mmCIF file of C-alpha atoms in Angstrom:
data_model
loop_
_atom_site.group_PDB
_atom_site.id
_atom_site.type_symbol
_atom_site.label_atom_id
_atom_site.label_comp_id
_atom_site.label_asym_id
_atom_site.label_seq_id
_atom_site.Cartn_x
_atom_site.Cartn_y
_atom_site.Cartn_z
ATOM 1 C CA UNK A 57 92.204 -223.287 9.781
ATOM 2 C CA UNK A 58 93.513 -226.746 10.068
ATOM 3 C CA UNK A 59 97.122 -227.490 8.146
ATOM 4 C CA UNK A 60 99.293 -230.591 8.521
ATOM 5 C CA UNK A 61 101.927 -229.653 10.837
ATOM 6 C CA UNK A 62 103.667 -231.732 13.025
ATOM 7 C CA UNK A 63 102.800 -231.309 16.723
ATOM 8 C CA UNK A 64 105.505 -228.494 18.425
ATOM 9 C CA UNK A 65 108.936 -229.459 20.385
ATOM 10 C CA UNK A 66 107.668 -228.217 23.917
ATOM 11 C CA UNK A 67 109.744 -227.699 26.964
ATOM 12 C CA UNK A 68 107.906 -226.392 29.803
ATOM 13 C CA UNK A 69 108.655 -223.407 32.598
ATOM 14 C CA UNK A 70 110.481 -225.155 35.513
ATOM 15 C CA UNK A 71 108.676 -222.637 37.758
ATOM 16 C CA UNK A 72 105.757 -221.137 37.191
ATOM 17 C CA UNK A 73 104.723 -219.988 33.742
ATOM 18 C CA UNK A 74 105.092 -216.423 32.910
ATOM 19 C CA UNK A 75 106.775 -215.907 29.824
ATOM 20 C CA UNK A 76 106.670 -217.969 26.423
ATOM 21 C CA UNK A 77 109.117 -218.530 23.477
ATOM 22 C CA UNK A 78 108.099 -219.612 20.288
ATOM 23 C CA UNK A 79 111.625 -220.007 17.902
ATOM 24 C CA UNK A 80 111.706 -221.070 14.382
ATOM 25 C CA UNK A 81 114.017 -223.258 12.961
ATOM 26 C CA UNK A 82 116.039 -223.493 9.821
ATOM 27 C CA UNK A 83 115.377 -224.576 6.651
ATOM 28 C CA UNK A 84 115.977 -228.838 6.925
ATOM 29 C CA UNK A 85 115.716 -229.122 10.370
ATOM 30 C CA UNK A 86 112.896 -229.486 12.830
ATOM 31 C CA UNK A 87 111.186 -228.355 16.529
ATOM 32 C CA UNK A 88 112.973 -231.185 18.404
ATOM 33 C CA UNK A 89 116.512 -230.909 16.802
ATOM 34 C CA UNK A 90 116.602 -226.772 16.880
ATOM 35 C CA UNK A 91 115.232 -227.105 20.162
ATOM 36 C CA UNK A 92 117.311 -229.404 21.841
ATOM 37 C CA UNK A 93 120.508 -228.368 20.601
ATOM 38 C CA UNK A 94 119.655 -224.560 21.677
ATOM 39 C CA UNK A 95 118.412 -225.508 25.441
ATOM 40 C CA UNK A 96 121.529 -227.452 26.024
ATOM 41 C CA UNK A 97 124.090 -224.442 24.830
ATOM 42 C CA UNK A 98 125.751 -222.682 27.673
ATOM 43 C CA UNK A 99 126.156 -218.751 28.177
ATOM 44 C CA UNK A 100 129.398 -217.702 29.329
ATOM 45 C CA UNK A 101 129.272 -218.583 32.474
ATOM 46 C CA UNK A 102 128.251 -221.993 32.145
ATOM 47 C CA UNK A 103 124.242 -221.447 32.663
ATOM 48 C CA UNK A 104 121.429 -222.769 30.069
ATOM 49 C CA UNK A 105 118.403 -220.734 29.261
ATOM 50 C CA UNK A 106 116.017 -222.729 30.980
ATOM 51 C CA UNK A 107 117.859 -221.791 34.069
ATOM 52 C CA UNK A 108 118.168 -218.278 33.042
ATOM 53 C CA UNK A 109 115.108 -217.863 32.590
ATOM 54 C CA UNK A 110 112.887 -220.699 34.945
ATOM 55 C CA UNK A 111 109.450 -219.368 34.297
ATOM 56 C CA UNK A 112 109.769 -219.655 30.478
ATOM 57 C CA UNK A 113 107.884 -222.019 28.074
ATOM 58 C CA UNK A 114 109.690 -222.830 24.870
ATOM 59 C CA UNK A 115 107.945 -224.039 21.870
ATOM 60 C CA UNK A 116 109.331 -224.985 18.595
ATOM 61 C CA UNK A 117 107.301 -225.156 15.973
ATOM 62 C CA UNK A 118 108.285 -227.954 12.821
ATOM 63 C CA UNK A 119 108.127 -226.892 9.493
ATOM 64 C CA UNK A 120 106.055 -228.578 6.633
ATOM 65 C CA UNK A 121 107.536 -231.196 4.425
ATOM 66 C CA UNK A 122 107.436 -229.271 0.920
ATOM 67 C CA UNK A 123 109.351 -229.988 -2.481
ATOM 68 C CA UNK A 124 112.438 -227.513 -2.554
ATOM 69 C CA UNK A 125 113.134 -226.164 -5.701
ATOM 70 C CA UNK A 126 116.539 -225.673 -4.994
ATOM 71 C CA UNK A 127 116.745 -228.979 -4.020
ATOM 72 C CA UNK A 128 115.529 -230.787 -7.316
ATOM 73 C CA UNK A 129 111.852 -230.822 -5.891
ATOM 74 C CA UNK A 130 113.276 -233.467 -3.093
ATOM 75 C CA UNK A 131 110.469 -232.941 0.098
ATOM 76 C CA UNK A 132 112.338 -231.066 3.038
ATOM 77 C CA UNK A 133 110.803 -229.350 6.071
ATOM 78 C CA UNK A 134 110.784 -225.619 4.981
ATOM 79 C CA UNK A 135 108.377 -223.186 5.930
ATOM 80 C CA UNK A 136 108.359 -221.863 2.334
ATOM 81 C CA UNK A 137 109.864 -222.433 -0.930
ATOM 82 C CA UNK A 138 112.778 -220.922 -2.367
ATOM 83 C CA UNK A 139 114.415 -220.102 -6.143
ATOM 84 C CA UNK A 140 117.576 -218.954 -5.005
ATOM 85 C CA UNK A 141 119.866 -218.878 -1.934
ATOM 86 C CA UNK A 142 121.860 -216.606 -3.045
ATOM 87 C CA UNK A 143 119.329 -214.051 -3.956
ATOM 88 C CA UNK A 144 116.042 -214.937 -1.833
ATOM 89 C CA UNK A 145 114.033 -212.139 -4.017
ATOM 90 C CA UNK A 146 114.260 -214.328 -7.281
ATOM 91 C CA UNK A 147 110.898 -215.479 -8.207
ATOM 92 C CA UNK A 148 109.212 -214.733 -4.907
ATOM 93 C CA UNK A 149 105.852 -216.092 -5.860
ATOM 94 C CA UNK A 150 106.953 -219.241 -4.472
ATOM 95 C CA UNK A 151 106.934 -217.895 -1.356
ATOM 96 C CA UNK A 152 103.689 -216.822 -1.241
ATOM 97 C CA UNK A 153 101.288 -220.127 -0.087
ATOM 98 C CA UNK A 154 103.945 -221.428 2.527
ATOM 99 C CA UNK A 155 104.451 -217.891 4.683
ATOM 100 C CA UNK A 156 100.866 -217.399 4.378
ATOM 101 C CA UNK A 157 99.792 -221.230 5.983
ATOM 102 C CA UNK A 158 102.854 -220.783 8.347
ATOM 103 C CA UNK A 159 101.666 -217.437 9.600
ATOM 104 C CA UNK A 160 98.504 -219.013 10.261
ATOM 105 C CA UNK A 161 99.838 -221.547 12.130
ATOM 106 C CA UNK A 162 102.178 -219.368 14.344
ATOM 107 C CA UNK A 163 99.238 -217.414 15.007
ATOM 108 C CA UNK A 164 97.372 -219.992 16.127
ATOM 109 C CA UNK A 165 100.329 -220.717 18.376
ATOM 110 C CA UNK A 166 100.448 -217.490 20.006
ATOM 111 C CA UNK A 167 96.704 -217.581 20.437
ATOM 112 C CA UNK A 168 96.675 -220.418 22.273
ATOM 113 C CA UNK A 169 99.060 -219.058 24.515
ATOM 114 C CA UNK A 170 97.069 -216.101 25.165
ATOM 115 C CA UNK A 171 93.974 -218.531 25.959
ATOM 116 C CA UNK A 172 96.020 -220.590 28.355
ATOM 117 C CA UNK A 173 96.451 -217.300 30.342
ATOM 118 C CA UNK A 174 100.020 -215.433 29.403
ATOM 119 C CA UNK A 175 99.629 -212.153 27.992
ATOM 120 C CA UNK A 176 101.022 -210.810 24.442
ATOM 121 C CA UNK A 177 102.977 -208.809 26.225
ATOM 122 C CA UNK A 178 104.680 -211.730 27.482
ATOM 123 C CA UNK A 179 105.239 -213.941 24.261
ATOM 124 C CA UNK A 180 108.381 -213.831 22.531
ATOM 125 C CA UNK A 181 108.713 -214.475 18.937
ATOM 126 C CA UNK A 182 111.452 -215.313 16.181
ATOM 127 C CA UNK A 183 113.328 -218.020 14.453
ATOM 128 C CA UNK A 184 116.722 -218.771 12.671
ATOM 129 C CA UNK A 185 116.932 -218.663 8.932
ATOM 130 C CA UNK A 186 114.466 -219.055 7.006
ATOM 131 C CA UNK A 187 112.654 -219.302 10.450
ATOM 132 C CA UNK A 188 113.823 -215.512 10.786
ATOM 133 C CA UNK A 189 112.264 -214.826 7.688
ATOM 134 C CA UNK A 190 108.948 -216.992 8.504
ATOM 135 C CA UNK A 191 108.257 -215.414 12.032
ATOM 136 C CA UNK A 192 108.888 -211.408 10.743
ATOM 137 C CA UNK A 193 105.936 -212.120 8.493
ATOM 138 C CA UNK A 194 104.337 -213.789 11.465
ATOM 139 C CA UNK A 195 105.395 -210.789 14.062
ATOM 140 C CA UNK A 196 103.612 -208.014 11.653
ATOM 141 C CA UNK A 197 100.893 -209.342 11.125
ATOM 142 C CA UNK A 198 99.583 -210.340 14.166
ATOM 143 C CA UNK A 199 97.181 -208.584 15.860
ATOM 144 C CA UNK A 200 98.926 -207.403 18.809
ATOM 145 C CA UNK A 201 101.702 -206.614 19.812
ATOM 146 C CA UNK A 202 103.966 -209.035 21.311
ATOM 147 C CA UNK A 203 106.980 -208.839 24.224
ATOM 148 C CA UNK A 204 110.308 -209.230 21.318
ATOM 149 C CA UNK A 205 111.580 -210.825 18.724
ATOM 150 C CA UNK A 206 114.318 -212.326 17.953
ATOM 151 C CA UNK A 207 115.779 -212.946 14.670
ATOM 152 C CA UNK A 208 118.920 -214.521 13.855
ATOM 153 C CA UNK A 209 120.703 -215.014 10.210
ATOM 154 C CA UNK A 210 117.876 -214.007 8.281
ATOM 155 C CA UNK A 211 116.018 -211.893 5.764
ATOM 156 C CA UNK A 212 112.900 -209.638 5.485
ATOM 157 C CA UNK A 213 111.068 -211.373 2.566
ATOM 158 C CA UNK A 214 109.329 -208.888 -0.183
ATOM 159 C CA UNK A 215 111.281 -205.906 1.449
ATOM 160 C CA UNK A 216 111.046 -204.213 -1.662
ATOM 161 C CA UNK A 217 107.512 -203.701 -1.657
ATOM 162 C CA UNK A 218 107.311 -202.853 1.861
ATOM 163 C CA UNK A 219 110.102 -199.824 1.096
ATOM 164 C CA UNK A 220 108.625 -198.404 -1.763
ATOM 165 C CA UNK A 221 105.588 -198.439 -0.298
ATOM 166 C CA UNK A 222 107.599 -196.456 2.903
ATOM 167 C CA UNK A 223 108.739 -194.226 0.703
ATOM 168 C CA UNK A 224 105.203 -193.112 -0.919
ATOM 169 C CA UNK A 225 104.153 -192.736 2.916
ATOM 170 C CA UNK A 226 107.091 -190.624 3.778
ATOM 171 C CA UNK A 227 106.143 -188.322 0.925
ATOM 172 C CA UNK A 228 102.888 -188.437 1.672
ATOM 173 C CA UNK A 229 103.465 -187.413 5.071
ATOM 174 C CA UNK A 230 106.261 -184.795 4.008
ATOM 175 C CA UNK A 231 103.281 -183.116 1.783
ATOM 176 C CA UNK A 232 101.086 -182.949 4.697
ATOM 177 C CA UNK A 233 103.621 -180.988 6.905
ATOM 178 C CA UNK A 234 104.556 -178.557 4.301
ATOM 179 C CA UNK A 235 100.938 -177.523 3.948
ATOM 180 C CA UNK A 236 100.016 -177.521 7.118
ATOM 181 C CA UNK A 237 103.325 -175.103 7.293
ATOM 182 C CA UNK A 238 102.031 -172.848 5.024
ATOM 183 C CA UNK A 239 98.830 -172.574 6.669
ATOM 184 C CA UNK A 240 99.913 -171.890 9.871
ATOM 185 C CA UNK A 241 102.209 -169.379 8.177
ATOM 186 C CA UNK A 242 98.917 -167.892 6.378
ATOM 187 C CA UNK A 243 96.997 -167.971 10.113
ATOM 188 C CA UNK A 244 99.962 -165.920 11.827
ATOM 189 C CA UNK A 245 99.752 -163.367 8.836
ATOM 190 C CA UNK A 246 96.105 -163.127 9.584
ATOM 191 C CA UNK A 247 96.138 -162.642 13.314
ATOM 192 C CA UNK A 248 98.539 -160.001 12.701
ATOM 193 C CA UNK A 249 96.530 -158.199 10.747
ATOM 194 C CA UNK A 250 93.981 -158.657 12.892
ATOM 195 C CA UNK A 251 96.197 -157.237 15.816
ATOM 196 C CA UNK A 252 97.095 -153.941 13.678
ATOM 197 C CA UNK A 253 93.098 -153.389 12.938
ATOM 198 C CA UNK A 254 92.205 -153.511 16.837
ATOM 199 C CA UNK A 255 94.851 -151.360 17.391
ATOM 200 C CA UNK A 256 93.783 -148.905 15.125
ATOM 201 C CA UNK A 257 90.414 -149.604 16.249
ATOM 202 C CA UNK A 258 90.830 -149.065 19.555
ATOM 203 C CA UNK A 259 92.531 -145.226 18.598
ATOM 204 C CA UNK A 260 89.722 -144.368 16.702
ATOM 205 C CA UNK A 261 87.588 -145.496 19.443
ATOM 206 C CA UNK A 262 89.453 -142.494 21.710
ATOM 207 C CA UNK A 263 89.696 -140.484 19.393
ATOM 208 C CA UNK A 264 85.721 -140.224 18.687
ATOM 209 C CA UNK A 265 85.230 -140.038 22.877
ATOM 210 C CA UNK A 266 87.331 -137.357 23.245
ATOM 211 C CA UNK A 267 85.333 -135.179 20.304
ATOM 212 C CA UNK A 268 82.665 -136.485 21.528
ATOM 213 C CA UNK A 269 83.760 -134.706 25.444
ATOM 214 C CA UNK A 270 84.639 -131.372 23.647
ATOM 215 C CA UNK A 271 80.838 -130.595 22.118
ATOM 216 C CA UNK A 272 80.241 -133.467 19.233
ATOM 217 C CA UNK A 273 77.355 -136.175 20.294
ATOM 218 C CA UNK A 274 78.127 -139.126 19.130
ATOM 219 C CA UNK A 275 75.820 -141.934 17.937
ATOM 220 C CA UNK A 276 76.183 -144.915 19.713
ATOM 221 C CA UNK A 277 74.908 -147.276 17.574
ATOM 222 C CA UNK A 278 77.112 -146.626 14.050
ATOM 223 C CA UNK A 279 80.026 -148.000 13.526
ATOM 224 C CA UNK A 280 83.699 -146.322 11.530
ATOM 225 C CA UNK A 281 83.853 -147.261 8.796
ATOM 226 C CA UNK A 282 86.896 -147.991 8.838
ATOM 227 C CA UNK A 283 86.171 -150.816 11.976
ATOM 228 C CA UNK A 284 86.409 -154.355 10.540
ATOM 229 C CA UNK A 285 82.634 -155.904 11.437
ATOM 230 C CA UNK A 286 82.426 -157.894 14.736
ATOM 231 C CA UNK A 287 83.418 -161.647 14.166
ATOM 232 C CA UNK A 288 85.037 -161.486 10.794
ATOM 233 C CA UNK A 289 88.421 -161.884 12.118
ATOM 234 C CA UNK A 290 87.157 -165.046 13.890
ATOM 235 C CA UNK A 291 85.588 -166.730 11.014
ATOM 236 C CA UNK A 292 88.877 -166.373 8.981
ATOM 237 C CA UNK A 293 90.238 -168.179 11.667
ATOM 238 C CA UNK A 294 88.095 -171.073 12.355
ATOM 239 C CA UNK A 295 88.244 -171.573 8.221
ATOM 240 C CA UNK A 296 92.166 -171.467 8.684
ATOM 241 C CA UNK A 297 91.901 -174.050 11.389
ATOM 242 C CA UNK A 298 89.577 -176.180 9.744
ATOM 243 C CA UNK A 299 91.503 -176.586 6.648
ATOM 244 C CA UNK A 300 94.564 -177.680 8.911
ATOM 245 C CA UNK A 301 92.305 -180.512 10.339
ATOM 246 C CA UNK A 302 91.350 -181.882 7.442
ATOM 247 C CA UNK A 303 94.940 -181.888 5.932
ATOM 248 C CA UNK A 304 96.411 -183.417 8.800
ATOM 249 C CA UNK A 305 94.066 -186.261 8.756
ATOM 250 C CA UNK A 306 95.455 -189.574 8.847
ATOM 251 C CA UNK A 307 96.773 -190.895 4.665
ATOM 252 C CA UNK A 308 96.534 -194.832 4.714
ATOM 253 C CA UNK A 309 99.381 -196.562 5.999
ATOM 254 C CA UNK A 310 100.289 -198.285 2.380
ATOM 255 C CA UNK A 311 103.156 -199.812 4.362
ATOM 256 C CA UNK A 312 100.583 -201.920 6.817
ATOM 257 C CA UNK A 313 98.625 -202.825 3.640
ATOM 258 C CA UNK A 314 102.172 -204.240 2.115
ATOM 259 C CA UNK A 315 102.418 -206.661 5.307
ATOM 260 C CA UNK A 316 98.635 -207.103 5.345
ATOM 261 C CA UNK A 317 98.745 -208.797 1.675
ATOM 262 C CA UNK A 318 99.630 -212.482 3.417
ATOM 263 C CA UNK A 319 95.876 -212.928 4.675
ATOM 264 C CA UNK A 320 94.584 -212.304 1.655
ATOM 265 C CA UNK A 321 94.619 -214.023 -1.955
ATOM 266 C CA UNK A 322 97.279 -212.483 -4.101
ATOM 267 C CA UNK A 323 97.487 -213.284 -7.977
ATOM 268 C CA UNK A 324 101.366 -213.834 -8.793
ATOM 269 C CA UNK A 325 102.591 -213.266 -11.570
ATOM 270 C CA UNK A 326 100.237 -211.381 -13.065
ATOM 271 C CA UNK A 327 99.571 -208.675 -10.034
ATOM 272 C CA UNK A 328 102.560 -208.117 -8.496
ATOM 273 C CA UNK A 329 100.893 -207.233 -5.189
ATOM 274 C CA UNK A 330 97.629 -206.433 -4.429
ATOM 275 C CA UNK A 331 97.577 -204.468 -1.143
ATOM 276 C CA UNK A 332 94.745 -204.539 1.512
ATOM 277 C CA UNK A 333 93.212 -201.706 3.458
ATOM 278 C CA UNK A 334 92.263 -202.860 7.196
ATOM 279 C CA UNK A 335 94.078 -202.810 10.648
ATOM 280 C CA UNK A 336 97.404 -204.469 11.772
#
């Protein structure tokens, strides 16, 4: 999908390219002033990153110039709108449209890094900020998984949902191991019993061969009475067992659909979020 997005702040590997970086910036600023001003800090012992790490790409992307709210509507680059500073969870519908375009266009970022030859594995991600904020979204729900991320001064934005919907997995997933406790529980009581009737079984058994030694023919073909039929003991198990498979099948993972809700079309205010079943 096309958007209107300034071309990247690029600095190339100064050996050969391995590893990529693709950092965020603030909310204000751009790719080539985030960019420069990080490439020219020093680490402690005087060294950049581009000559700690030589075979790394960097790319910084440049956010879109939208009206800021808080700003009086005055057009800033910002990957997203914002209500409040202070409280980033105030009226987070205006979120919505800019992290959805800017994870499309990160994506497209790190896709065209993987067709140019360097492996997911390979591609770091993050951002500062409201770049922090922009690139989680970006990280989760991608569909691999990527080298790192790195995420400096920001926030996790609609957290709330994301937790609750946590939560309802955890006791989801809390139900499932209690009954699959109880049913193993269940299955040992059964094989136990099962034990104690081949034991007895089996001293019936020598107890009707040695009558059957001191005069008394015996016929071969009955059965005691008291003998439990051949194969019931195994049927209550496979029934046990079965039951456990089913319950420990896999519940959806509501928290996936949470982060999954930015590629689809969401109604705010009136749903306040419509999750989606399908894979990371």
């Amino acid at each position: 999908m096309k958007h209107d997005y300034s071309e990247p702040f690029v600095v190339d590997a100064s050996s050969r390219h391995t590893q990529t970086c693709i950092l965020l910036h603030g909310r204000g600023s751009n790719g080539p002033k985030f960019g420069e001003a990080l490439l020219v800090s020093q680490t402690a012992d005087g060294s950049t990153l581009g000559e700690i790490f030589p075979s790394m790409k960097f790319i910084f992307p440049t956010g879109k110039k939208r009206r800021s709210t808080i700003l009086k509507r005055i057009p800033i680059n910002q990957w997203f709108d914002n209500y409040s500073l202070e409280d980033p969870s105030m009226r987070e519908h205006l979120q919505v449209d800019g992290l959805r375009e800017t994870t499309e266009v990160i994506h497209q970022i790190i896709r065209d890094e993987v067709s140019s030859g360097i492996s997911p594995s390979n591609i770091i991600l993050g951002g500062l900020s409201q770049g922090c904020a922009a690139s989680i979204y970006a990280l989760l729900t991608f569909d691999e998984k990527l080298g790192a991320y790195i995420g400096m001064s920001g926030w996790f934005p609609f957290v709330k949902y994301v937790n609750e919907s946590l939560q309802e997995t955890g006791q989801e997933t809390k139900s499932r191991v209690e009954s699959s406790d109880e049913e193993d529980e269940e299955e040992n009581e059964t094989t136990g019993k099962e034990e104690e009737e081949e034991e007895e079984s089996d001293e019936e058994e020598e107890n009707d061969e040695e009558e059957s030694e001191e005069g008394g023919e015996r016929d071969e073909t009955g059965h005691d009475d008291r003998e439990a039929p051949i194969g019931a003991g195994q049927n209550e198990k496979t029934t046990s067992s079965s039951l456990n498979s089913t319950n420990t099948s896999k519940a959806p993972l509501k928290a996936i659909e949470a982060l999954n809700f930015l590629r689809e079309n969401i109604d705010f205010p009136l749903s306040v979020l419509r999750l989606i079943t399908g894979p990371l």
